[in-house]
Amino acid sequence: MSLDSAQLNEGRAFDPYGAHRDDPYSFLAGLGEAEPVFYAPLLNAWCVTRREDMVAVLRDDRNFSARDHNPRSSVELPEDVSRMLRTWRGAGALAVGSLDPPEHTRIRDVLNVGFTPARVRAFEPTIREIAAGLAERVAASAEFDFITAFAVPYALEVICRRLGIPAEYLDRLRTWSEQRIELMMLQSSTDPDRLREFARGLMDFGAFARSLAHERLASPQDDLISELLHDGKAGRTLTVDEVAVQIPTLIFAGHMTCAEALGTIFFQQLGSPGGWAEVVDGRITPRDLVEEGLRFDSPLAGMYRTALHDVEVGGVQLAAGSRLLLLYGAVGRDSRVRACPAGFSPGSESSSHLAFGQGIHFCLGAVFARTELEVAIEVLAARMPDLALVPGPPPRHRPVFPLRALSALPVRQSASAEFR
Ligand code: HEM
């Protein structure tokens, strides 16, 4: 098959912002083996659903680039908003996720040192302290929204503490991250003044990151940003511009995904009869629960790549310049691998997944994220053994694909727990 402009208008009506927002996987399962690579006009991308095809793309940096890997808004943005979106990070340096070799290799080698298993282990007591503090705070309410009261603030505070960002900035960082999501994934028109406000928020985010990097260059502290700049434990350094551009990425990539994973895990496990009791009494381990959550609904369900040359993927001939969406989340739902991929059952079968990607862009924070998620489960199981979902309709996913974020998850403690 070869791609021409007529075929661009064909393809499959995959709509993860609308009809398939809560469950993109049934649609993908419907196409199954017959069409493992299909064109989705709404995303203007070729969707790749089989592990072997994704891995082939991820291993081939001669034919595929990560330069344009983020989702795009399908709404035409006002010119000043587009300009701010192009420039908010500052001129020059690119975030690690958009780099191709050899630049990617140089930057990633320095970043890696901050997230090795040994460094994550050394930081674990801090993660535990943050989880315990937040659990204590939410435990004061009989009912709360798990996403906004625990998952998001927890994940944000953890990555900010690792970077060395003072707590007074947490609220602003939360707002800026939200504004970034809205602008990147916007699929329907909205008030131009609202877009301008979001874009100005991003400009502030970029300015904040640059000023923080300059501050740490001038007066280093015992934190990751200083280490990246000062030849500390890393043994190599980045320039102040290179560090400034990584800061928003580390904050964003480091907290949205973990918060989403917690949302999925708690929704599924609390929703299964007796499920939370099995976690509390240790029949289900935090590790199994985390892996099953990552498999069942991978928090970053996909990422884009661009074909640099005419190339074949999964038997489909693509023209140079084609955009591909590697649907990492589909790997966990592969019926060739798992008898019942749509069921959530931690520990019962292998939770094989591709939730952290693969190849040179494999998630920088995979060990960190797994630790962070396991600690949250352990701490909450100990502090809130009676946690339960508030009865009601199932929570909706936000229209922010390929992020898989629940909009809210109302939970409660049983009456006896309230008065502990
Ligand atoms: C459950 C949580 C997480 C999930 C599911 C996740 C998922 C992913 C995936 C799928 C990729 C590959 C993207 C691609 O192929 O283009 C990635 C890359 C990345 N992740 Fe994560 N991530 C998580 C947590 C974190 C954390 C905690 C950090 C903080 C350090 C982080 C930082 C990054 C960075 C910087 C990259 C880009 C790496 C590169 O391009 O070399 N992630 N992540």
Short mmCIF file of C-alpha atoms and ligand atoms in Angstrom, two decimals:
data_model
loop_
_atom_site.label_atom_id
_atom_site.label_comp_id
_atom_site.label_asym_id
_atom_site.label_seq_id
_atom_site.Cartn_x
_atom_site.Cartn_y
_atom_site.Cartn_z
CA MET A 1 0.00 0.00 0.00
CA SER A 2 1.40 3.46 -0.72
CA LEU A 3 0.22 6.73 0.71
CA ASP A 4 -1.22 9.40 -1.55
CA SER A 5 -3.31 12.46 -0.83
CA ALA A 6 -6.58 10.63 -1.59
CA GLN A 7 -5.82 8.08 1.10
CA LEU A 8 -5.16 10.88 3.56
CA ASN A 9 -8.89 11.47 3.57
CA GLU A 10 -9.71 7.84 4.19
CA GLY A 11 -8.61 5.78 7.14
CA ARG A 12 -10.38 4.91 10.35
CA ALA A 13 -12.62 7.06 12.50
CA PHE A 14 -10.49 6.68 15.63
CA ASP A 15 -11.59 9.51 17.93
CA PRO A 16 -9.86 9.32 21.32
CA TYR A 17 -11.15 12.82 22.15
CA GLY A 18 -14.80 11.99 21.48
CA ALA A 19 -16.45 8.63 20.82
CA HIS A 20 -13.46 6.60 22.08
CA ARG A 21 -12.44 8.90 24.88
CA ASP A 22 -13.18 6.58 27.81
CA ASP A 23 -12.34 3.35 26.05
CA PRO A 24 -10.06 3.64 23.02
CA TYR A 25 -9.14 -0.03 23.32
CA SER A 26 -12.40 -1.63 22.20
CA PHE A 27 -12.11 0.27 18.93
CA LEU A 28 -8.50 -0.83 18.49
CA ALA A 29 -9.38 -4.43 19.36
CA GLY A 30 -12.09 -4.28 16.69
CA LEU A 31 -9.48 -3.56 14.03
CA GLY A 32 -7.26 -6.24 15.53
CA GLU A 33 -4.84 -8.19 13.44
CA ALA A 34 -6.45 -7.07 10.19
CA GLU A 35 -5.17 -3.50 10.44
CA PRO A 36 -2.26 -3.18 12.85
CA VAL A 37 -1.26 0.09 11.16
CA PHE A 38 -4.09 2.41 10.17
CA TYR A 39 -4.53 6.04 9.25
CA ALA A 40 -6.59 8.21 11.63
CA PRO A 41 -7.63 11.40 9.79
CA LEU A 42 -8.66 13.11 13.01
CA LEU A 43 -5.11 12.82 14.33
CA ASN A 44 -3.54 13.16 10.89
CA ALA A 45 -1.34 10.22 11.86
CA TRP A 46 -0.71 6.56 11.13
CA CYS A 47 -1.55 4.62 14.27
CA VAL A 48 0.71 1.67 15.06
CA THR A 49 -0.79 -0.90 17.43
CA ARG A 50 1.52 -3.96 17.50
CA ARG A 51 4.52 -4.18 19.81
CA GLU A 52 6.83 -5.55 17.11
CA ASP A 53 6.07 -2.67 14.72
CA MET A 54 6.55 -0.04 17.44
CA VAL A 55 9.82 -1.57 18.54
CA ALA A 56 11.07 -1.59 14.93
CA VAL A 57 10.28 2.15 14.65
CA LEU A 58 11.81 2.97 18.04
CA ARG A 59 15.04 1.18 17.13
CA ASP A 60 15.38 2.94 13.80
CA ASP A 61 16.54 6.52 14.33
CA ARG A 62 17.82 6.69 10.75
CA ASN A 63 14.26 6.52 9.39
CA PHE A 64 12.27 8.09 12.23
CA SER A 65 12.63 11.30 14.20
CA ALA A 66 11.24 12.26 17.61
CA ARG A 67 11.55 15.97 16.83
CA ASP A 68 7.78 16.48 16.56
CA HIS A 69 6.70 13.90 19.12
CA ASN A 70 4.01 15.81 20.99
CA PRO A 71 0.31 15.84 20.16
CA ARG A 72 -0.94 18.88 18.28
CA SER A 73 -4.02 20.92 18.79
CA SER A 74 -6.37 20.53 15.81
CA VAL A 75 -7.71 24.05 16.37
CA GLU A 76 -6.25 26.96 14.44
CA LEU A 77 -4.67 29.17 17.10
CA PRO A 78 -4.46 32.96 16.90
CA GLU A 79 -1.06 34.06 15.53
CA ASP A 80 0.18 35.56 18.81
CA VAL A 81 -0.76 32.37 20.67
CA SER A 82 1.10 30.22 18.10
CA ARG A 83 4.14 32.45 18.45
CA MET A 84 4.14 32.12 22.23
CA LEU A 85 3.77 28.35 21.88
CA ARG A 86 6.85 28.25 19.64
CA THR A 87 8.99 30.41 21.89
CA TRP A 88 8.00 29.86 25.53
CA ARG A 89 10.90 27.54 26.23
CA GLY A 90 13.41 30.08 24.90
CA ALA A 91 15.49 29.97 21.77
CA GLY A 92 17.89 27.20 20.85
CA ALA A 93 17.98 24.17 23.09
CA LEU A 94 15.36 21.42 22.81
CA ALA A 95 13.84 19.18 25.46
CA VAL A 96 15.32 15.69 25.60
CA GLY A 97 12.16 14.03 24.26
CA SER A 98 12.37 15.95 20.95
CA LEU A 99 16.03 15.33 20.31
CA ASP A 100 17.50 12.81 17.89
CA PRO A 101 21.04 11.39 18.13
CA PRO A 102 23.76 12.51 18.57
CA GLU A 103 22.34 15.49 20.54
CA HIS A 104 19.91 13.23 22.36
CA THR A 105 22.69 10.91 23.52
CA ARG A 106 24.75 13.74 25.02
CA ILE A 107 21.86 15.33 26.97
CA ARG A 108 20.30 12.04 28.03
CA ASP A 109 23.61 10.71 29.38
CA VAL A 110 23.78 13.61 31.81
CA LEU A 111 20.12 13.38 32.83
CA ASN A 112 20.35 9.60 33.39
CA VAL A 113 22.68 10.01 36.33
CA GLY A 114 19.98 11.73 38.38
CA PHE A 115 17.54 8.81 38.04
CA THR A 116 19.60 5.65 38.51
CA PRO A 117 18.16 2.96 40.83
CA ALA A 118 20.68 3.93 43.53
CA ARG A 119 19.68 7.61 43.35
CA VAL A 120 15.99 6.69 43.45
CA ARG A 121 16.58 4.47 46.50
CA ALA A 122 18.36 7.31 48.26
CA PHE A 123 15.38 9.59 47.55
CA GLU A 124 12.72 7.07 48.60
CA PRO A 125 12.45 8.32 52.22
CA THR A 126 11.56 11.77 50.87
CA ILE A 127 8.89 10.26 48.61
CA ARG A 128 7.49 8.38 51.61
CA GLU A 129 7.45 11.53 53.72
CA ILE A 130 5.52 13.42 51.00
CA ALA A 131 3.00 10.57 50.64
CA ALA A 132 2.50 10.34 54.41
CA GLY A 133 2.01 14.12 54.74
CA LEU A 134 -0.61 14.24 52.00
CA ALA A 135 -2.36 11.08 53.23
CA GLU A 136 -2.62 12.69 56.65
CA ARG A 137 -4.12 15.81 55.11
CA VAL A 138 -6.74 14.02 53.00
CA ALA A 139 -7.58 11.64 55.84
CA ALA A 140 -9.15 14.59 57.62
CA SER A 141 -12.00 14.56 55.06
CA ALA A 142 -14.62 11.84 54.96
CA GLU A 143 -14.89 12.31 51.19
CA PHE A 144 -12.44 13.81 48.71
CA ASP A 145 -11.49 13.80 45.04
CA PHE A 146 -8.57 11.39 44.82
CA ILE A 147 -7.18 13.07 41.68
CA THR A 148 -7.05 16.70 42.78
CA ALA A 149 -6.54 16.13 46.51
CA PHE A 150 -3.94 13.36 46.36
CA ALA A 151 -2.68 12.07 42.99
CA VAL A 152 -1.76 15.37 41.31
CA PRO A 153 -0.29 17.23 44.32
CA TYR A 154 1.66 14.11 45.35
CA ALA A 155 3.22 13.51 41.95
CA LEU A 156 4.00 17.20 41.48
CA GLU A 157 5.61 17.61 44.88
CA VAL A 158 7.72 14.47 44.42
CA ILE A 159 9.29 15.57 41.14
CA CYS A 160 9.71 19.17 42.35
CA ARG A 161 11.52 18.02 45.49
CA ARG A 162 13.82 15.88 43.31
CA LEU A 163 14.61 18.89 41.17
CA GLY A 164 15.00 21.22 44.15
CA ILE A 165 12.05 23.52 43.40
CA PRO A 166 10.68 25.22 46.52
CA ALA A 167 7.15 24.30 47.62
CA GLU A 168 5.91 27.87 47.20
CA TYR A 169 5.90 27.32 43.40
CA LEU A 170 3.75 24.17 43.41
CA ASP A 171 0.42 25.92 42.78
CA ARG A 172 1.79 27.94 39.89
CA LEU A 173 3.44 24.87 38.35
CA ARG A 174 0.16 23.03 38.54
CA THR A 175 -1.61 25.85 36.70
CA TRP A 176 1.11 26.15 34.03
CA SER A 177 1.09 22.39 33.42
CA GLU A 178 -2.68 22.48 32.97
CA GLN A 179 -2.40 25.39 30.57
CA ARG A 180 0.15 23.46 28.56
CA ILE A 181 -2.17 20.44 28.30
CA GLU A 182 -5.04 22.61 27.15
CA LEU A 183 -2.99 24.28 24.45
CA MET A 184 -1.34 21.09 23.18
CA MET A 185 -4.44 18.95 23.04
CA LEU A 186 -7.15 21.43 22.27
CA GLN A 187 -9.65 19.87 19.86
CA SER A 188 -12.45 22.40 19.81
CA SER A 189 -12.49 26.17 19.49
CA THR A 190 -12.39 28.23 22.57
CA ASP A 191 -12.33 31.90 23.48
CA PRO A 192 -9.13 33.49 22.02
CA ASP A 193 -8.61 35.49 25.22
CA ARG A 194 -8.60 32.28 27.20
CA LEU A 195 -5.98 30.85 24.83
CA ARG A 196 -3.90 34.00 25.25
CA GLU A 197 -4.08 33.67 29.01
CA PHE A 198 -2.86 30.04 28.73
CA ALA A 199 -0.06 31.01 26.36
CA ARG A 200 1.05 33.79 28.69
CA GLY A 201 1.07 31.19 31.47
CA LEU A 202 3.48 29.11 29.38
CA MET A 203 5.69 32.14 28.79
CA ASP A 204 5.83 32.54 32.60
CA PHE A 205 6.66 28.81 32.93
CA GLY A 206 9.61 29.24 30.54
CA ALA A 207 10.80 32.41 32.31
CA PHE A 208 10.56 30.66 35.68
CA ALA A 209 12.68 27.74 34.43
CA ARG A 210 15.35 30.06 33.00
CA SER A 211 15.57 32.14 36.13
CA LEU A 212 15.80 29.01 38.31
CA ALA A 213 18.62 27.62 36.16
CA HIS A 214 20.51 30.95 36.37
CA GLU A 215 20.03 31.08 40.14
CA ARG A 216 21.41 27.56 40.58
CA LEU A 217 24.32 28.36 38.28
CA ALA A 218 25.20 31.34 40.46
CA SER A 219 24.60 29.62 43.79
CA PRO A 220 24.40 25.83 43.59
CA GLN A 221 22.40 23.86 46.14
CA ASP A 222 22.13 20.19 46.93
CA ASP A 223 19.62 19.43 44.16
CA LEU A 224 19.38 17.95 40.69
CA ILE A 225 19.27 21.25 38.80
CA SER A 226 22.53 22.38 40.42
CA GLU A 227 24.07 18.98 39.74
CA LEU A 228 23.24 19.12 36.03
CA LEU A 229 24.92 22.55 35.83
CA HIS A 230 27.93 22.05 38.05
CA ASP A 231 29.73 18.91 37.17
CA GLY A 232 28.61 17.52 40.53
CA LYS A 233 27.93 13.82 40.95
CA ALA A 234 27.05 13.59 37.27
CA GLY A 235 30.65 14.21 36.16
CA ARG A 236 29.33 16.07 33.08
CA THR A 237 27.31 19.22 32.73
CA LEU A 238 24.68 20.94 30.62
CA THR A 239 24.60 24.63 29.76
CA VAL A 240 22.19 26.90 31.55
CA ASP A 241 19.95 27.02 28.43
CA GLU A 242 19.98 23.25 28.12
CA VAL A 243 18.99 22.83 31.77
CA ALA A 244 16.31 25.54 31.58
CA VAL A 245 14.63 23.76 28.69
CA GLN A 246 14.57 20.38 30.50
CA ILE A 247 12.94 21.77 33.66
CA PRO A 248 9.35 22.08 32.32
CA THR A 249 9.68 18.68 30.63
CA LEU A 250 10.83 17.00 33.83
CA ILE A 251 8.04 18.62 35.80
CA PHE A 252 5.39 17.83 33.20
CA ALA A 253 6.51 14.31 32.21
CA GLY A 254 7.32 13.60 35.83
CA HIS A 255 3.96 14.34 37.38
CA MET A 256 1.08 14.09 34.89
CA THR A 257 1.81 10.46 34.06
CA CYS A 258 2.23 9.35 37.68
CA ALA A 259 -0.97 11.12 38.73
CA GLU A 260 -2.85 9.42 35.88
CA ALA A 261 -1.46 6.02 36.80
CA LEU A 262 -2.65 6.48 40.38
CA GLY A 263 -6.10 7.46 39.11
CA THR A 264 -6.40 4.29 37.01
CA ILE A 265 -4.99 2.02 39.70
CA PHE A 266 -7.26 3.32 42.45
CA PHE A 267 -10.35 3.43 40.24
CA GLN A 268 -9.87 -0.17 39.14
CA GLN A 269 -8.79 -1.63 42.46
CA LEU A 270 -11.32 0.18 44.65
CA GLY A 271 -13.98 -0.68 42.08
CA SER A 272 -13.35 -4.41 42.29
CA PRO A 273 -15.31 -6.09 45.12
CA GLY A 274 -12.99 -6.64 48.08
CA GLY A 275 -10.15 -5.28 45.97
CA TRP A 276 -8.80 -2.71 48.42
CA ALA A 277 -8.88 -5.23 51.29
CA GLU A 278 -6.61 -7.49 49.22
CA VAL A 279 -4.10 -4.65 48.95
CA VAL A 280 -4.40 -3.74 52.63
CA ASP A 281 -3.82 -7.32 53.80
CA GLY A 282 -0.98 -7.92 51.33
CA ARG A 283 -2.61 -10.51 49.03
CA ILE A 284 -1.99 -8.06 46.19
CA THR A 285 1.41 -6.38 46.26
CA PRO A 286 1.93 -2.73 45.33
CA ARG A 287 4.35 -3.88 42.62
CA ASP A 288 1.78 -6.14 40.92
CA LEU A 289 -0.85 -3.45 41.21
CA VAL A 290 1.41 -0.84 39.62
CA GLU A 291 2.40 -3.08 36.69
CA GLU A 292 -1.21 -4.04 36.07
CA GLY A 293 -2.25 -0.37 36.15
CA LEU A 294 0.46 0.52 33.63
CA ARG A 295 -0.65 -2.35 31.39
CA PHE A 296 -4.38 -1.83 31.68
CA ASP A 297 -4.38 1.85 30.76
CA SER A 298 -0.87 3.13 30.00
CA PRO A 299 -0.79 6.74 31.26
CA LEU A 300 0.91 7.92 28.08
CA ALA A 301 -1.11 5.88 25.61
CA GLY A 302 1.07 6.85 22.68
CA MET A 303 3.71 9.15 21.29
CA TYR A 304 4.36 10.55 17.83
CA ARG A 305 7.26 10.06 15.45
CA THR A 306 7.91 11.39 11.93
CA ALA A 307 9.16 9.27 9.01
CA LEU A 308 12.32 10.84 7.59
CA HIS A 309 12.23 8.76 4.40
CA ASP A 310 9.74 6.62 2.50
CA VAL A 311 9.54 3.58 4.72
CA GLU A 312 7.45 0.48 5.48
CA VAL A 313 5.84 -0.07 8.87
CA GLY A 314 3.89 -3.25 9.59
CA GLY A 315 3.41 -3.91 5.89
CA VAL A 316 2.18 -0.37 5.14
CA GLN A 317 4.26 1.87 2.89
CA LEU A 318 4.51 5.40 4.34
CA ALA A 319 5.82 8.50 2.61
CA ALA A 320 8.61 10.63 4.06
CA GLY A 321 7.06 13.22 6.36
CA SER A 322 4.23 10.91 7.55
CA ARG A 323 3.33 11.21 11.20
CA LEU A 324 3.08 8.02 13.23
CA LEU A 325 1.35 7.54 16.55
CA LEU A 326 2.92 4.63 18.40
CA LEU A 327 0.06 3.42 20.57
CA TYR A 328 1.99 2.12 23.58
CA GLY A 329 -1.26 1.49 25.44
CA ALA A 330 -2.43 -1.01 22.81
CA VAL A 331 0.46 -3.34 23.70
CA GLY A 332 -1.02 -4.02 27.13
CA ARG A 333 -4.33 -4.95 25.49
CA ASP A 334 -2.89 -7.35 22.93
CA SER A 335 -5.12 -10.44 22.82
CA ARG A 336 -2.21 -12.45 21.39
CA VAL A 337 -0.44 -12.01 24.74
CA ARG A 338 -3.21 -12.06 27.32
CA ALA A 339 -6.37 -14.15 27.42
CA CYS A 340 -8.54 -11.37 28.84
CA PRO A 341 -6.79 -8.06 28.15
CA ALA A 342 -9.81 -5.91 29.07
CA GLY A 343 -9.94 -7.32 32.62
CA PHE A 344 -8.01 -5.76 35.51
CA SER A 345 -6.41 -8.52 37.58
CA PRO A 346 -3.11 -7.68 39.28
CA GLY A 347 -0.71 -10.56 39.74
CA SER A 348 -2.83 -13.14 37.92
CA GLU A 349 -1.08 -13.04 34.52
CA SER A 350 2.01 -11.31 33.23
CA SER A 351 1.37 -7.56 33.00
CA SER A 352 3.46 -7.17 29.87
CA HIS A 353 3.31 -3.58 28.60
CA LEU A 354 5.17 -0.81 26.79
CA ALA A 355 4.01 1.97 29.10
CA PHE A 356 7.51 3.47 29.37
CA GLY A 357 8.25 3.21 25.65
CA GLN A 358 11.44 1.60 24.41
CA GLY A 359 14.75 2.41 22.77
CA ILE A 360 16.69 5.62 23.23
CA HIS A 361 13.67 7.58 24.50
CA PHE A 362 12.73 4.93 27.08
CA CYS A 363 11.29 6.81 30.04
CA LEU A 364 13.99 8.57 32.02
CA GLY A 365 11.88 8.29 35.17
CA ALA A 366 10.71 4.66 34.95
CA VAL A 367 12.42 3.48 38.17
CA PHE A 368 11.48 6.71 39.90
CA ALA A 369 7.83 6.42 38.81
CA ARG A 370 7.51 2.78 39.87
CA THR A 371 8.89 3.62 43.31
CA GLU A 372 6.65 6.65 43.63
CA LEU A 373 3.52 4.66 42.71
CA GLU A 374 4.36 1.74 45.00
CA VAL A 375 5.06 4.05 47.93
CA ALA A 376 1.72 5.85 47.45
CA ILE A 377 -0.15 2.54 47.51
CA GLU A 378 1.71 1.32 50.60
CA VAL A 379 1.17 4.55 52.50
CA LEU A 380 -2.53 4.85 51.61
CA ALA A 381 -3.21 1.18 52.36
CA ALA A 382 -1.73 1.66 55.83
CA ARG A 383 -3.40 5.01 56.52
CA MET A 384 -6.80 4.41 54.88
CA PRO A 385 -7.70 0.72 55.01
CA ASP A 386 -11.37 1.60 54.55
CA LEU A 387 -10.97 3.67 51.40
CA ALA A 388 -13.83 3.16 48.92
CA LEU A 389 -15.28 4.74 45.80
CA VAL A 390 -18.20 7.08 46.28
CA PRO A 391 -21.08 5.32 44.48
CA GLY A 392 -22.04 7.04 41.22
CA PRO A 393 -21.53 6.92 37.48
CA PRO A 394 -18.04 5.88 36.34
CA PRO A 395 -15.61 8.80 36.11
CA ARG A 396 -14.90 10.21 32.64
CA HIS A 397 -11.50 10.55 31.04
CA ARG A 398 -10.40 14.04 30.13
CA PRO A 399 -10.20 14.69 26.36
CA VAL A 400 -6.41 14.95 26.51
CA PHE A 401 -5.27 11.88 24.56
CA PRO A 402 -2.63 10.42 24.49
CA LEU A 403 -2.66 11.25 28.20
CA ARG A 404 -5.13 8.98 30.01
CA ALA A 405 -6.33 11.20 32.81
CA LEU A 406 -9.49 10.69 34.84
CA SER A 407 -11.25 13.99 35.40
CA ALA A 408 -12.17 13.14 39.00
CA LEU A 409 -12.36 10.14 41.32
CA PRO A 410 -14.56 10.75 44.36
CA VAL A 411 -13.55 8.48 47.24
CA ARG A 412 -14.56 8.20 50.86
CA GLN A 413 -13.57 6.56 54.07
CA SER A 414 -16.13 4.48 55.87
CA ALA A 415 -17.88 6.11 58.81
CA SER A 416 -15.78 4.21 61.34
CA ALA A 417 -12.58 5.42 59.66
CA GLU A 418 -13.66 9.05 59.94
CA PHE A 419 -13.44 8.94 63.70
CA ARG A 420 -10.14 7.14 64.09
C1 HEM B 1 3.91 6.16 35.31
C2 HEM B 1 4.66 7.20 35.02
C3 HEM B 1 5.30 7.42 33.69
C4 HEM B 1 4.99 6.94 32.46
C5 HEM B 1 3.87 5.98 32.09
C6 HEM B 1 5.94 7.50 31.52
C7 HEM B 1 5.95 7.20 30.17
C8 HEM B 1 6.93 7.62 29.29
C9 HEM B 1 7.04 7.21 27.92
C10 HEM B 1 6.09 6.27 27.21
C11 HEM B 1 8.13 7.80 27.40
C12 HEM B 1 8.66 7.66 25.97
C13 HEM B 1 8.13 8.75 25.09
C14 HEM B 1 8.50 8.56 23.64
O1 HEM B 1 8.65 7.43 23.18
O2 HEM B 1 8.60 9.57 22.93
C15 HEM B 1 8.69 8.63 28.44
C16 HEM B 1 9.80 9.43 28.28
C17 HEM B 1 10.25 10.30 29.25
N1 HEM B 1 9.85 10.34 30.57
FE1 HEM B 1 8.41 9.24 31.41
N2 HEM B 1 6.78 8.32 32.19
C18 HEM B 1 6.46 8.30 33.52
C19 HEM B 1 7.09 8.96 34.54
C20 HEM B 1 8.15 9.81 34.39
C21 HEM B 1 8.82 10.50 35.47
C22 HEM B 1 8.51 10.36 36.95
C23 HEM B 1 9.76 11.28 34.90
C24 HEM B 1 10.70 12.19 35.64
C25 HEM B 1 11.94 12.10 35.60
C26 HEM B 1 9.70 11.07 33.45
C27 HEM B 1 10.49 11.71 32.52
C28 HEM B 1 10.55 11.34 31.19
C29 HEM B 1 11.43 11.98 30.23
C30 HEM B 1 12.37 13.15 30.50
C31 HEM B 1 11.24 11.32 29.03
C32 HEM B 1 11.95 11.60 27.70
C33 HEM B 1 13.16 10.67 27.62
C34 HEM B 1 13.92 10.78 26.32
O3 HEM B 1 13.36 11.29 25.35
O4 HEM B 1 15.06 10.32 26.29
N3 HEM B 1 8.71 10.17 33.19
N4 HEM B 1 7.97 8.48 29.59
#
